[in-house]
Amino acid sequence: MKLFKQGLGLLVMISLFGMLLSCYYDKEDQLYPAVSTVSCDTSSVTYTAPIKTFLDSRCAISGCHQTAQQSPDLSSFATASAAASTIYGAASNANHASRFTWSACEKKQLQLWCANPLN
């Protein structure tokens, strides 16, 4: 009987400890962030910033749009600006792999740059 009471006491303590550990407080602003707290800067879109970063990380990667690989070459300003008229269409094309990696802001910036490809 004494062993049963000790076991029951231990079980109750473990259960209470488990319940205490399972309690936590969620922070609403972390679970449900505002839809858009970051503004999309379209005032000065140039190849240097932010287009080169986009192209280098999504397009001008190994096996894709680099020198002597898939056309057009998007690894430099000269070659990317020469292909500017087609870049936005390809990035927006549902059959093109890059469609998965562009945010709405990035697409807007890319569209603006393609219309006026500045370095």
PDB file of C-alpha atoms in Angstrom:
ATOM      1  CA  MET A   1       0.000   0.000   0.000  1.00  0.00           C
ATOM      2  CA  LYS A   2       2.861   2.346   0.864  1.00  0.00           C
ATOM      3  CA  LEU A   3       4.484   1.623  -2.512  1.00  0.00           C
ATOM      4  CA  PHE A   4       1.153   2.363  -4.253  1.00  0.00           C
ATOM      5  CA  LYS A   5       0.842   5.763  -2.487  1.00  0.00           C
ATOM      6  CA  GLN A   6       4.428   6.663  -3.381  1.00  0.00           C
ATOM      7  CA  GLY A   7       3.833   5.693  -7.014  1.00  0.00           C
ATOM      8  CA  LEU A   8       0.580   7.655  -7.105  1.00  0.00           C
ATOM      9  CA  GLY A   9       2.297  10.673  -5.534  1.00  0.00           C
ATOM     10  CA  LEU A  10       5.103  10.464  -8.065  1.00  0.00           C
ATOM     11  CA  LEU A  11       2.594  10.200 -10.924  1.00  0.00           C
ATOM     12  CA  VAL A  12       0.710  13.267  -9.654  1.00  0.00           C
ATOM     13  CA  MET A  13       3.962  15.261  -9.351  1.00  0.00           C
ATOM     14  CA  ILE A  14       5.063  14.283 -12.858  1.00  0.00           C
ATOM     15  CA  SER A  15       1.630  15.200 -14.235  1.00  0.00           C
ATOM     16  CA  LEU A  16       1.664  18.612 -12.528  1.00  0.00           C
ATOM     17  CA  PHE A  17       5.212  19.248 -13.698  1.00  0.00           C
ATOM     18  CA  GLY A  18       4.215  18.302 -17.248  1.00  0.00           C
ATOM     19  CA  MET A  19       1.222  20.642 -17.163  1.00  0.00           C
ATOM     20  CA  LEU A  20       3.366  23.515 -15.913  1.00  0.00           C
ATOM     21  CA  LEU A  21       5.880  22.979 -18.691  1.00  0.00           C
ATOM     22  CA  SER A  22       3.165  22.900 -21.326  1.00  0.00           C
ATOM     23  CA  CYS A  23       1.887  26.361 -20.375  1.00  0.00           C
ATOM     24  CA  TYR A  24       3.293  29.230 -22.393  1.00  0.00           C
ATOM     25  CA  TYR A  25       2.156  32.585 -23.606  1.00  0.00           C
ATOM     26  CA  ASP A  26       2.034  33.384 -27.295  1.00  0.00           C
ATOM     27  CA  LYS A  27       2.789  36.871 -28.450  1.00  0.00           C
ATOM     28  CA  GLU A  28       0.135  37.849 -30.960  1.00  0.00           C
ATOM     29  CA  ASP A  29       2.422  40.157 -32.929  1.00  0.00           C
ATOM     30  CA  GLN A  30       4.893  37.286 -33.470  1.00  0.00           C
ATOM     31  CA  LEU A  31       2.264  34.716 -34.427  1.00  0.00           C
ATOM     32  CA  TYR A  32       0.260  37.053 -36.642  1.00  0.00           C
ATOM     33  CA  PRO A  33       2.558  39.763 -38.018  1.00  0.00           C
ATOM     34  CA  ALA A  34       1.099  42.722 -39.813  1.00  0.00           C
ATOM     35  CA  VAL A  35       0.404  42.051 -43.464  1.00  0.00           C
ATOM     36  CA  SER A  36       2.942  44.567 -44.683  1.00  0.00           C
ATOM     37  CA  THR A  37       5.170  46.423 -42.265  1.00  0.00           C
ATOM     38  CA  VAL A  38       8.010  46.840 -44.760  1.00  0.00           C
ATOM     39  CA  SER A  39       7.545  49.352 -47.510  1.00  0.00           C
ATOM     40  CA  CYS A  40       8.615  48.637 -51.035  1.00  0.00           C
ATOM     41  CA  ASP A  41      11.207  51.186 -52.140  1.00  0.00           C
ATOM     42  CA  THR A  42      10.726  51.910 -55.822  1.00  0.00           C
ATOM     43  CA  SER A  43      12.252  55.387 -55.782  1.00  0.00           C
ATOM     44  CA  SER A  44      15.745  54.437 -56.967  1.00  0.00           C
ATOM     45  CA  VAL A  45      15.886  51.010 -58.545  1.00  0.00           C
ATOM     46  CA  THR A  46      19.235  50.408 -60.222  1.00  0.00           C
ATOM     47  CA  TYR A  47      21.267  47.383 -61.281  1.00  0.00           C
ATOM     48  CA  THR A  48      23.651  47.964 -58.379  1.00  0.00           C
ATOM     49  CA  ALA A  49      20.810  47.888 -55.851  1.00  0.00           C
ATOM     50  CA  PRO A  50      18.670  45.827 -55.720  1.00  0.00           C
ATOM     51  CA  ILE A  51      18.601  44.164 -59.177  1.00  0.00           C
ATOM     52  CA  LYS A  52      22.112  42.662 -59.129  1.00  0.00           C
ATOM     53  CA  THR A  53      21.329  40.926 -55.817  1.00  0.00           C
ATOM     54  CA  PHE A  54      18.104  39.471 -57.252  1.00  0.00           C
ATOM     55  CA  LEU A  55      19.727  38.279 -60.460  1.00  0.00           C
ATOM     56  CA  ASP A  56      22.835  36.877 -58.724  1.00  0.00           C
ATOM     57  CA  SER A  57      20.784  34.848 -56.251  1.00  0.00           C
ATOM     58  CA  ARG A  58      17.980  33.661 -58.543  1.00  0.00           C
ATOM     59  CA  CYS A  59      19.060  33.810 -62.174  1.00  0.00           C
ATOM     60  CA  ALA A  60      22.815  34.104 -62.706  1.00  0.00           C
ATOM     61  CA  ILE A  61      23.536  30.919 -60.775  1.00  0.00           C
ATOM     62  CA  SER A  62      25.495  27.845 -61.746  1.00  0.00           C
ATOM     63  CA  GLY A  63      23.891  26.158 -64.729  1.00  0.00           C
ATOM     64  CA  CYS A  64      21.566  29.017 -65.528  1.00  0.00           C
ATOM     65  CA  HIS A  65      21.957  32.578 -66.824  1.00  0.00           C
ATOM     66  CA  GLN A  66      25.748  32.970 -66.668  1.00  0.00           C
ATOM     67  CA  THR A  67      28.449  33.480 -69.265  1.00  0.00           C
ATOM     68  CA  ALA A  68      28.632  30.547 -71.719  1.00  0.00           C
ATOM     69  CA  GLN A  69      25.599  28.879 -70.155  1.00  0.00           C
ATOM     70  CA  GLN A  70      21.879  29.508 -70.650  1.00  0.00           C
ATOM     71  CA  SER A  71      20.930  32.621 -72.608  1.00  0.00           C
ATOM     72  CA  PRO A  72      20.541  35.443 -71.741  1.00  0.00           C
ATOM     73  CA  ASP A  73      23.644  35.999 -69.622  1.00  0.00           C
ATOM     74  CA  LEU A  74      22.508  37.944 -66.546  1.00  0.00           C
ATOM     75  CA  SER A  75      25.834  38.020 -64.708  1.00  0.00           C
ATOM     76  CA  SER A  76      26.814  41.612 -65.546  1.00  0.00           C
ATOM     77  CA  PHE A  77      25.143  44.960 -66.044  1.00  0.00           C
ATOM     78  CA  ALA A  78      26.045  45.062 -69.745  1.00  0.00           C
ATOM     79  CA  THR A  79      24.471  41.711 -70.561  1.00  0.00           C
ATOM     80  CA  ALA A  80      21.523  42.036 -68.165  1.00  0.00           C
ATOM     81  CA  SER A  81      20.596  45.507 -69.420  1.00  0.00           C
ATOM     82  CA  ALA A  82      20.752  44.223 -73.007  1.00  0.00           C
ATOM     83  CA  ALA A  83      18.200  41.553 -72.033  1.00  0.00           C
ATOM     84  CA  ALA A  84      16.073  43.859 -69.860  1.00  0.00           C
ATOM     85  CA  SER A  85      13.127  43.738 -72.253  1.00  0.00           C
ATOM     86  CA  THR A  86      12.726  39.989 -71.645  1.00  0.00           C
ATOM     87  CA  ILE A  87      13.768  39.557 -67.993  1.00  0.00           C
ATOM     88  CA  TYR A  88      10.519  40.659 -66.361  1.00  0.00           C
ATOM     89  CA  GLY A  89       8.409  38.491 -68.655  1.00  0.00           C
ATOM     90  CA  ALA A  90      10.531  35.425 -67.890  1.00  0.00           C
ATOM     91  CA  ALA A  91      10.475  36.073 -64.144  1.00  0.00           C
ATOM     92  CA  SER A  92       6.676  36.389 -64.269  1.00  0.00           C
ATOM     93  CA  ASN A  93       6.136  33.383 -66.544  1.00  0.00           C
ATOM     94  CA  ALA A  94       4.326  30.559 -64.752  1.00  0.00           C
ATOM     95  CA  ASN A  95       6.424  28.002 -66.675  1.00  0.00           C
ATOM     96  CA  HIS A  96       9.738  29.525 -65.618  1.00  0.00           C
ATOM     97  CA  ALA A  97      11.501  28.313 -62.454  1.00  0.00           C
ATOM     98  CA  SER A  98      12.067  31.831 -61.086  1.00  0.00           C
ATOM     99  CA  ARG A  99       8.342  32.389 -60.524  1.00  0.00           C
ATOM    100  CA  PHE A 100       8.697  30.812 -57.080  1.00  0.00           C
ATOM    101  CA  THR A 101      11.306  33.220 -55.764  1.00  0.00           C
ATOM    102  CA  TRP A 102      10.067  36.747 -56.429  1.00  0.00           C
ATOM    103  CA  SER A 103       8.123  38.730 -53.833  1.00  0.00           C
ATOM    104  CA  ALA A 104       5.571  41.281 -55.023  1.00  0.00           C
ATOM    105  CA  CYS A 105       7.989  44.091 -54.138  1.00  0.00           C
ATOM    106  CA  GLU A 106      10.870  42.445 -55.996  1.00  0.00           C
ATOM    107  CA  LYS A 107       8.692  41.954 -59.067  1.00  0.00           C
ATOM    108  CA  LYS A 108       7.704  45.615 -58.983  1.00  0.00           C
ATOM    109  CA  GLN A 109      11.337  46.690 -58.650  1.00  0.00           C
ATOM    110  CA  LEU A 110      12.364  44.340 -61.453  1.00  0.00           C
ATOM    111  CA  GLN A 111       9.579  45.644 -63.671  1.00  0.00           C
ATOM    112  CA  LEU A 112      10.664  49.244 -63.074  1.00  0.00           C
ATOM    113  CA  TRP A 113      14.304  48.437 -63.778  1.00  0.00           C
ATOM    114  CA  CYS A 114      13.495  46.502 -66.934  1.00  0.00           C
ATOM    115  CA  ALA A 115      11.591  49.521 -68.251  1.00  0.00           C
ATOM    116  CA  ASN A 116      14.599  51.756 -67.536  1.00  0.00           C
ATOM    117  CA  PRO A 117      17.781  49.696 -66.921  1.00  0.00           C
ATOM    118  CA  LEU A 118      20.071  52.000 -64.960  1.00  0.00           C
ATOM    119  CA  ASN A 119      23.381  50.970 -63.450  1.00  0.00           C
TER     120      ASN A 119
END
